XYZ file of C-alpha atoms in Angstrom:
569
model
C -12.646 37.073 -27.819
C -9.726 37.059 -25.444
C -10.328 34.114 -23.124
C -7.604 35.160 -20.669
C -9.289 38.360 -19.563
C -12.840 39.353 -18.927
C -14.160 42.874 -19.469
C -17.289 44.271 -17.887
C -19.146 47.519 -18.448
C -20.111 49.751 -15.564
C -23.653 51.001 -15.156
C -24.308 54.384 -16.803
C -25.187 57.103 -14.325
C -26.644 60.517 -15.148
C -23.918 62.907 -16.184
C -21.395 60.106 -16.759
C -20.212 58.373 -19.900
C -19.549 54.693 -20.280
C -16.505 53.471 -18.385
C -14.671 50.199 -18.690
C -13.664 48.412 -15.536
C -10.081 47.212 -15.318
C -9.431 43.911 -17.030
C -9.140 41.116 -14.472
C -7.558 37.692 -15.019
C -9.957 34.830 -15.578
C -9.295 31.462 -14.027
C -6.513 30.295 -11.719
C -3.277 32.220 -11.983
C 0.158 30.631 -11.918
C 2.508 31.848 -9.214
C 5.829 32.710 -10.928
C 7.940 31.332 -8.074
C 5.964 28.069 -7.972
C 6.269 27.765 -11.746
C 10.039 28.193 -11.533
C 10.304 25.627 -8.732
C 8.270 23.042 -10.664
C 10.235 23.584 -13.867
C 13.527 23.128 -12.003
C 12.201 20.111 -10.120
C 11.062 18.301 -13.267
C 14.213 19.228 -15.162
C 14.410 17.261 -18.391
C 11.851 14.660 -17.291
C 9.069 14.063 -19.839
C 5.804 15.897 -19.216
C 3.654 12.939 -20.347
C 0.222 12.443 -18.792
C 1.108 8.990 -17.451
C 3.916 10.512 -15.332
C 1.587 12.771 -13.345
C 1.693 10.618 -10.200
C 5.475 10.279 -10.427
C 5.766 14.076 -10.630
C 3.412 14.470 -7.662
C 5.687 12.142 -5.680
C 8.637 14.328 -6.638
C 6.917 17.403 -5.215
C 5.801 15.534 -2.079
C 9.291 14.155 -1.427
C 10.924 17.555 -1.938
C 8.522 19.802 -0.037
C 6.824 17.205 2.260
C 3.494 18.507 0.987
C 1.846 19.666 -2.236
C 0.646 23.261 -2.203
C -2.142 24.675 -4.345
C 0.423 26.884 -6.070
C 2.582 23.874 -6.965
C -0.473 21.963 -8.196
C -1.421 24.843 -10.476
C 2.151 25.183 -11.735
C 2.390 21.426 -12.381
C -0.882 21.479 -14.323
C 0.414 24.348 -16.433
C 3.774 22.658 -16.995
C 2.106 19.402 -18.103
C -0.590 21.171 -20.156
C -3.345 19.612 -18.051
C -6.461 21.106 -16.491
C -5.984 22.073 -12.851
C -9.067 20.020 -11.928
C -7.506 16.931 -13.498
C -4.325 17.317 -11.461
C -6.213 18.221 -8.291
C -8.561 15.226 -8.426
C -5.637 12.843 -8.953
C -3.555 14.328 -6.134
C -6.429 14.265 -3.641
C -7.429 10.696 -4.546
C -4.256 9.184 -3.060
C -3.704 9.169 0.698
C 0.062 9.737 0.571
C -0.204 13.089 -1.191
C -0.595 15.816 1.412
C -2.404 18.489 -0.570
C -2.527 21.874 1.152
C -5.396 23.955 -0.162
C -5.373 27.729 -0.363
C -5.575 29.308 3.067
C -4.604 26.146 4.939
C -1.563 25.958 7.191
C 1.518 24.076 6.048
C 1.832 20.447 7.119
C 4.353 19.607 9.827
C 7.876 18.796 8.534
C 7.709 15.193 9.789
C 4.809 12.734 9.572
C 4.470 9.613 11.709
C 1.951 7.073 10.455
C 0.595 4.443 12.827
C -0.963 1.390 11.216
C -4.456 0.760 12.577
C -5.414 -2.322 10.553
C -6.513 -5.495 12.290
C -3.308 -7.125 13.544
C -1.795 -3.817 14.651
C -5.089 -2.870 16.318
C -5.102 -6.197 18.200
C -1.584 -5.460 19.491
C -2.180 -1.932 20.780
C -2.086 0.455 17.819
C -4.933 2.646 19.096
C -3.208 3.347 22.400
C 0.087 3.942 20.600
C -1.572 6.425 18.242
C -3.184 8.391 21.065
C 0.005 8.547 23.115
C 2.096 9.653 20.146
C -0.413 12.365 19.266
C -0.107 13.630 22.834
C 3.672 13.438 23.201
C 5.125 13.924 19.711
C 5.561 17.670 20.113
C 5.747 20.501 17.576
C 6.896 19.860 14.041
C 5.531 16.303 14.019
C 2.195 15.162 12.653
C 0.832 11.799 13.840
C -1.863 10.158 11.710
C -3.542 6.812 11.190
C -2.507 4.586 8.302
C -4.149 1.505 6.769
C -2.192 -1.742 6.568
C 1.489 -1.128 5.767
C 2.389 -4.783 5.176
C 4.294 -5.408 8.402
C 1.673 -7.428 10.264
C 4.291 -9.917 11.452
C 5.999 -7.176 13.506
C 2.857 -5.395 14.711
C 2.242 -2.771 15.838
C 4.044 -0.890 13.078
C 4.701 2.815 12.651
C 6.345 4.775 9.861
C 8.631 7.730 10.627
C 9.054 9.502 7.318
C 9.923 6.500 5.138
C 11.488 4.404 7.926
C 9.348 1.690 9.484
C 9.587 0.961 13.184
C 8.655 -2.637 13.971
C 7.114 -3.604 17.329
C 6.521 0.113 17.721
C 6.408 1.811 21.079
C 6.210 5.491 21.960
C 9.865 5.374 22.966
C 11.337 3.765 19.845
C 9.157 5.773 17.452
C 10.078 9.103 19.025
C 13.725 8.025 19.222
C 13.731 7.471 15.464
C 12.075 10.849 14.928
C 14.558 12.632 17.193
C 17.524 10.960 15.477
C 16.233 11.947 12.039
C 16.008 8.266 11.112
C 13.470 8.775 8.344
C 14.860 6.730 5.449
C 14.182 3.117 4.516
C 16.536 0.496 5.954
C 17.632 -2.132 3.429
C 17.773 -5.752 4.620
C 20.367 -8.239 3.382
C 19.308 -9.866 0.138
C 20.652 -11.940 -2.775
C 22.096 -9.423 -5.219
C 22.736 -9.789 -8.944
C 26.187 -11.380 -8.682
C 25.094 -13.920 -6.085
C 21.965 -14.772 -8.050
C 23.879 -15.354 -11.292
C 26.463 -17.424 -9.423
C 23.617 -19.687 -8.339
C 22.429 -20.282 -11.892
C 20.158 -17.279 -12.144
C 19.037 -16.007 -15.562
C 20.024 -19.286 -17.203
C 16.377 -20.088 -17.923
C 15.809 -16.635 -19.416
C 18.890 -17.016 -21.630
C 17.655 -20.385 -22.901
C 14.273 -18.885 -23.741
C 15.717 -15.847 -25.511
C 18.173 -17.969 -27.507
C 15.469 -20.355 -28.652
C 16.952 -23.378 -26.860
C 13.775 -23.449 -24.763
C 10.596 -23.118 -26.801
C 7.745 -20.928 -25.572
C 5.303 -23.787 -25.879
C 7.464 -26.044 -23.703
C 7.689 -23.369 -21.026
C 3.950 -22.770 -21.134
C 3.334 -26.509 -20.890
C 5.446 -26.627 -17.713
C 3.265 -23.921 -16.169
C 0.104 -25.725 -17.280
C 1.268 -29.108 -15.988
C 2.203 -27.625 -12.610
C -1.138 -25.798 -12.402
C 0.671 -22.667 -11.233
C -2.011 -20.115 -10.393
C -2.027 -16.388 -9.806
C -0.968 -15.864 -6.190
C -2.210 -12.313 -5.773
C -5.635 -13.591 -4.757
C -7.659 -14.489 -7.851
C -5.890 -17.779 -8.572
C -6.262 -17.680 -12.358
C -4.079 -20.301 -14.130
C -0.815 -18.608 -15.107
C -0.167 -20.486 -18.327
C -3.685 -19.841 -19.581
C -3.342 -16.124 -18.871
C -0.048 -15.907 -20.784
C -1.585 -17.749 -23.737
C -4.594 -15.425 -23.750
C -2.380 -12.324 -23.972
C -0.163 -13.917 -26.607
C -3.274 -14.660 -28.662
C -4.108 -10.959 -28.954
C -2.607 -8.883 -31.801
C 0.458 -6.857 -30.816
C 1.913 -4.673 -29.619
C 1.426 -6.000 -26.085
C 2.506 -4.728 -22.678
C 3.137 -6.222 -19.246
C 2.235 -4.803 -15.831
C 3.342 -6.061 -12.422
C 0.879 -5.869 -9.551
C 3.002 -5.104 -6.497
C 0.262 -3.218 -4.673
C 0.044 -5.687 -1.804
C -2.494 -3.799 0.299
C -4.723 -6.557 1.691
C -4.555 -6.313 5.511
C -2.554 -9.250 6.807
C -0.515 -9.733 3.611
C 3.261 -9.229 3.361
C 4.592 -12.181 1.314
C 5.523 -10.092 -1.742
C 7.572 -7.762 0.427
C 9.368 -10.772 1.886
C 10.350 -12.075 -1.555
C 11.454 -8.675 -2.842
C 13.568 -8.058 0.251
C 15.281 -11.461 0.182
C 15.594 -12.754 -3.402
C 14.489 -9.994 -5.824
C 16.141 -11.383 -8.970
C 14.045 -14.526 -8.870
C 11.047 -12.245 -9.373
C 12.860 -10.135 -11.973
C 13.795 -13.215 -13.997
C 10.218 -14.497 -13.886
C 9.017 -11.082 -15.031
C 11.465 -10.985 -17.949
C 10.432 -14.513 -18.927
C 6.790 -13.463 -19.009
C 7.627 -10.384 -21.079
C 9.599 -12.547 -23.517
C 6.755 -15.033 -23.918
C 4.129 -12.381 -24.715
C 6.670 -10.244 -26.632
C 6.136 -7.136 -24.493
C 8.654 -4.365 -25.273
C 7.756 -2.476 -22.074
C 7.055 -3.658 -18.530
C 5.527 -1.441 -15.845
C 6.299 -2.433 -12.243
C 3.670 -0.956 -9.923
C 4.837 -1.153 -6.296
C 2.978 0.182 -3.288
C 4.427 3.284 -1.658
C 4.550 1.509 1.708
C 7.474 -0.602 0.424
C 10.317 1.950 0.077
C 13.024 -0.635 0.822
C 11.658 -2.987 -1.840
C 11.565 -0.137 -4.326
C 15.171 0.862 -3.647
C 16.318 -2.753 -3.939
C 14.570 -3.153 -7.291
C 15.989 0.105 -8.634
C 19.510 -0.912 -7.603
C 19.313 -4.417 -8.977
C 17.527 -3.585 -12.236
C 20.355 -1.147 -12.960
C 22.761 -4.118 -12.880
C 20.975 -6.063 -15.611
C 22.843 -6.399 -18.912
C 21.453 -4.401 -21.857
C 18.707 -5.881 -23.980
C 15.220 -7.059 -23.223
C 12.162 -4.932 -22.466
C 12.258 -1.421 -21.049
C 11.415 -1.587 -17.333
C 9.397 1.286 -15.870
C 9.070 1.667 -12.096
C 5.740 3.101 -10.982
C 5.085 4.109 -7.397
C 1.715 3.729 -5.722
C 0.492 6.471 -3.427
C -1.603 4.857 -0.724
C -4.728 3.407 -2.368
C -5.781 -0.194 -1.631
C -8.121 -0.120 -4.633
C -5.097 -0.070 -6.954
C -4.520 -3.727 -6.160
C -7.533 -4.355 -8.418
C -6.016 -4.925 -11.848
C -7.931 -2.340 -13.849
C -7.503 0.302 -11.119
C -3.794 -0.452 -11.212
C -3.757 0.246 -14.959
C -5.511 3.562 -14.440
C -2.945 4.540 -11.812
C -0.026 3.595 -14.055
C -1.564 5.925 -16.647
C -1.379 8.732 -14.080
C -5.056 8.820 -13.155
C -7.238 8.129 -10.144
C -7.418 4.420 -9.399
C -11.003 3.849 -10.507
C -11.908 0.290 -11.605
C -12.870 -0.189 -15.234
C -16.008 -1.946 -16.375
C -15.400 -5.398 -17.854
C -15.451 -6.535 -20.602
C -13.172 -5.740 -22.292
C -10.638 -7.439 -20.030
C -7.054 -6.222 -19.571
C -5.651 -9.054 -21.679
C -7.685 -7.559 -24.532
C -7.667 -3.816 -23.815
C -5.294 -2.990 -20.994
C -2.566 -0.432 -20.376
C -2.754 2.454 -22.855
C -5.426 0.484 -24.699
C -3.108 -2.426 -25.569
C -3.358 -6.128 -24.629
C -1.643 -6.401 -21.251
C -0.281 -9.272 -19.179
C -0.771 -8.563 -15.468
C 0.945 -10.761 -12.887
C 1.493 -10.682 -9.149
C 5.042 -10.596 -7.765
C 4.929 -14.009 -6.066
C 3.480 -15.713 -9.148
C 6.481 -14.600 -11.202
C 8.865 -15.449 -8.357
C 7.948 -19.148 -8.774
C 8.310 -19.379 -12.576
C 12.000 -20.297 -12.562
C 11.627 -23.081 -9.981
C 8.519 -24.532 -11.617
C 10.152 -24.726 -15.061
C 13.645 -25.800 -13.946
C 12.557 -28.324 -11.322
C 9.545 -29.495 -13.280
C 5.822 -29.737 -12.781
C 6.175 -32.993 -10.831
C 8.329 -31.240 -8.231
C 5.669 -28.581 -7.711
C 2.843 -31.098 -7.649
C 4.711 -33.259 -5.121
C 4.000 -30.715 -2.412
C 0.648 -30.342 -0.747
C -1.686 -31.877 1.793
C -5.277 -33.009 1.923
C -5.384 -33.769 -1.811
C -4.094 -30.296 -2.699
C -0.919 -29.609 -4.673
C 1.874 -27.041 -4.686
C 3.354 -24.627 -2.185
C 1.743 -21.569 -0.635
C 3.283 -18.524 1.001
C 1.149 -17.908 4.079
C 1.441 -14.475 5.715
C 0.667 -15.321 9.341
C 0.060 -12.718 12.025
C -1.879 -12.290 15.244
C -1.804 -14.424 18.371
C 0.900 -16.948 17.448
C 4.377 -17.330 18.913
C 6.248 -16.937 15.641
C 4.376 -14.857 13.077
C 5.865 -14.282 9.628
C 5.920 -15.545 6.064
C 5.542 -19.318 6.162
C 6.278 -21.379 3.052
C 4.141 -24.472 3.526
C 2.287 -27.137 1.555
C -0.898 -25.966 -0.107
C -3.953 -27.394 1.589
C -2.687 -27.661 5.138
C -5.164 -26.685 7.840
C -4.932 -23.657 10.077
C -4.255 -25.926 13.055
C -1.302 -27.461 11.217
C -0.100 -24.009 10.236
C -0.181 -22.794 13.843
C 1.366 -25.877 15.436
C 3.975 -26.859 12.828
C 5.047 -23.523 11.377
C 4.285 -20.873 14.014
C 5.379 -22.545 17.257
C 1.817 -22.726 18.569
C -0.331 -20.003 20.069
C 1.253 -17.088 21.901
C 1.619 -17.548 25.641
C -1.604 -16.823 27.490
C -3.787 -17.123 24.381
C -6.168 -19.818 23.198
C -7.186 -20.198 19.569
C -10.599 -18.588 19.050
C -11.014 -17.525 15.397
C -9.078 -16.924 12.205
C -9.103 -15.060 8.923
C -8.042 -17.532 6.187
C -7.638 -14.955 3.416
C -7.017 -11.462 4.726
C -9.537 -8.686 5.258
C -11.976 -9.812 2.573
C -11.645 -13.571 3.094
C -14.117 -13.903 5.970
C -13.731 -15.039 9.607
C -14.093 -18.619 10.841
C -14.270 -20.077 14.379
C -11.484 -22.227 15.813
C -13.853 -25.208 15.742
C -13.555 -25.118 11.932
C -9.813 -25.712 12.045
C -9.721 -28.716 9.720
C -10.498 -27.005 6.386
C -7.661 -27.209 3.835
C -6.321 -23.719 3.115
C -6.261 -23.484 -0.654
C -8.183 -22.260 -3.690
C -11.690 -23.690 -3.901
C -11.851 -25.151 -0.394
C -13.343 -22.250 1.553
C -15.974 -20.793 -0.765
C -18.795 -23.010 0.503
C -18.232 -21.534 3.965
C -18.504 -17.944 2.685
C -14.728 -17.439 2.703
C -11.777 -17.686 0.328
C -7.991 -18.060 0.540
C -7.138 -14.972 -1.532
C -3.510 -14.031 -0.987
C -3.230 -16.484 1.953
C -3.071 -13.855 4.680
C -3.938 -15.761 7.863
C -4.713 -13.720 10.983
C -5.149 -15.628 14.255
C -7.461 -14.339 16.995
C -7.621 -15.548 20.584
C -10.255 -15.444 23.301
C -8.940 -11.985 24.226
C -10.054 -10.568 20.863
C -13.538 -9.464 19.841
C -14.594 -11.040 16.562
C -17.300 -8.421 16.254
C -14.683 -5.708 16.772
C -12.439 -7.329 14.170
C -15.233 -7.273 11.588
C -15.891 -3.593 12.335
C -12.185 -2.777 11.961
C -12.205 -4.431 8.537
C -15.392 -2.693 7.408
C -13.934 0.683 8.399
C -10.903 -0.173 6.303
C -13.098 -0.906 3.285
C -15.113 2.255 3.880
C -11.934 4.336 3.894
C -10.445 2.569 0.861
C -13.513 2.569 -1.370
C -12.742 4.598 -4.483
C -16.253 6.067 -4.380
C -17.056 5.357 -8.014
C -20.081 3.103 -7.432
C -22.883 3.675 -4.940
C -23.205 0.107 -3.561
C -19.613 0.139 -2.319
C -19.298 3.826 -1.420
C -22.554 4.003 0.550
C -22.773 0.331 1.490
C -19.484 0.220 3.404
C -20.367 3.459 5.187
C -23.829 2.276 6.217
C -22.518 -1.148 7.227
C -19.868 0.409 9.483
C -22.524 2.565 11.147
C -24.849 -0.395 11.707
C -21.997 -2.534 13.040
C -21.197 0.044 15.724
C -24.557 -0.574 17.395
C -24.619 -2.841 20.480
C -27.014 -5.219 18.714
C -26.732 -5.805 14.977
C -29.799 -5.660 12.765
C -29.206 -8.943 10.965
C -31.974 -8.526 8.397
C -30.837 -5.071 7.332
C -27.138 -6.046 7.263
C -27.908 -9.137 5.180
C -29.856 -7.032 2.678
C -27.087 -4.448 2.514
C -24.424 -7.135 2.048
C -26.362 -8.718 -0.806
C -26.691 -5.371 -2.597
C -22.938 -4.764 -2.268
C -22.105 -8.227 -3.620
C -24.497 -7.954 -6.550
C -23.996 -4.377 -7.702
C -20.450 -3.234 -6.859
C -18.156 -2.701 -9.838
C -15.106 -4.504 -8.447
C -13.978 -7.006 -5.868
C -13.594 -4.484 -3.054
C -17.308 -3.863 -2.744
C -18.230 -7.402 -3.714
C -16.126 -8.955 -0.932
C -16.230 -6.225 1.733
C -19.162 -7.839 3.526
C -17.533 -11.279 3.895
C -16.231 -10.641 7.451
C -19.645 -9.280 8.411
C -21.677 -12.170 7.011
C -19.370 -14.839 8.435
C -19.543 -13.297 11.914
C -23.338 -13.353 11.682
C -23.254 -16.976 10.545
C -20.602 -18.460 12.824
C -20.528 -16.168 15.890
C -24.157 -15.443 16.818
C -23.237 -14.793 20.447
C -20.997 -11.942 19.298
C -23.659 -9.767 17.666
C -26.916 -10.803 19.356
C -28.057 -9.993 22.895
C -27.023 -12.716 25.315
C -30.548 -14.021 25.802
C -31.125 -14.246 22.020
C -27.854 -16.105 21.438
C -28.840 -18.628 24.078
């Protein structure tokens, strides 16, 4: 049977013979013009399944949207089912898919960050005013955290970020056509090598430095994963090395936790320190290929990496740049692997763990950007140097992303274990004028919210868990008496609701129901507690498991915020 056409027989009527209806095409048809455009756009690029998201970015960048005709042509070109391409394209927020019959998207898109710090500093008003005044040809939409909390509110015009955004400076950038990423000054390859860079890597590759000695340095320093989980780095490298080869390496640069921007800081100031740490890790686990997954909200970081990687001498692993597309869930390690493979970022069930069965089914070493950034210093300066830093019986250095109501927000390199009061007073110039310290988030959106009265807790791994919080990626957001803690928790829950991948019911439905309940004037504590417990116990990954932390800590530490006044008293 011919599967490309379908034939039907007409009903027989008196005085008529059988007649065949015209053959009609079955299934979605490929538009010849769209097919030609996709073929030209892809050129001699491979049509591999894992490059689907990269090819979608190519279409988006070229046409500022992805039409149904281009989706169908791409599916045909890559020998994939249309449904497979469609579900991947519509999963990611940065792909503007235009379905059949819908109007084209405006030529220019302005995204206004509405995550917590930006919301505290006027993002909602900015969004509304821009939507009213932007004019034809410009689309203004909300965006989740873009990693510029220290210069909030932030807006993105095309791929150019406007810090301390106002209606005037955002529209000025749009009018001037200033839509490309601006590169900051940074230490390039020549300057890095002149300062002794890549000497450690050369010693390792030549055999002058033994793998075991390097791993011992990491163990002795107790260097931990600085993306949030805090797993010991040396132990992770040993675990991957213990698996049969071939092995791969993946870099988690999807820094999407609201309040976090430390990785961007390191990539935009001293990128080769990260690159050297990455190449050292690949050498230790003998990975012939390394996949660098970087969030789409960091176009300047991506351009810097592409420029500087091109300057590396030949030899070593093959480095593959992979571009995220606006999905917070891809910061979860198994979701990140799925995205690198060109799929929707759905978390995998564990076990098996990525160090056993990871990217393309092979044992995979996954590290955060900042973790690798520290490898050179820890090994060259020694474990004692690293351990010499710290306060309150804690050891090492931490990169705190500080935003909110402080005079000098930004990335603060400080001793591990200092308190939030020390962080504010010694590293941030105190509270902003006209603001008194009221509450703080010690670990980003999922790390919980604590009152100012609890300002003496060391900020480090293992110190906050008994209070229902955790340090995570050390994103510290400071609230004042002018901010609603209840409103902050709702902002965070709406973020989790929007960013849930939808794969498991506890997270997909739980975040939605929690956001609805939290909008009520008086919170139903019993119902919210029950819902939070279900999300913690039954969600597949950390997003759903930790999404209720801001909610439960507000209930615990700020009863006057969610109860009627007479009940709180």
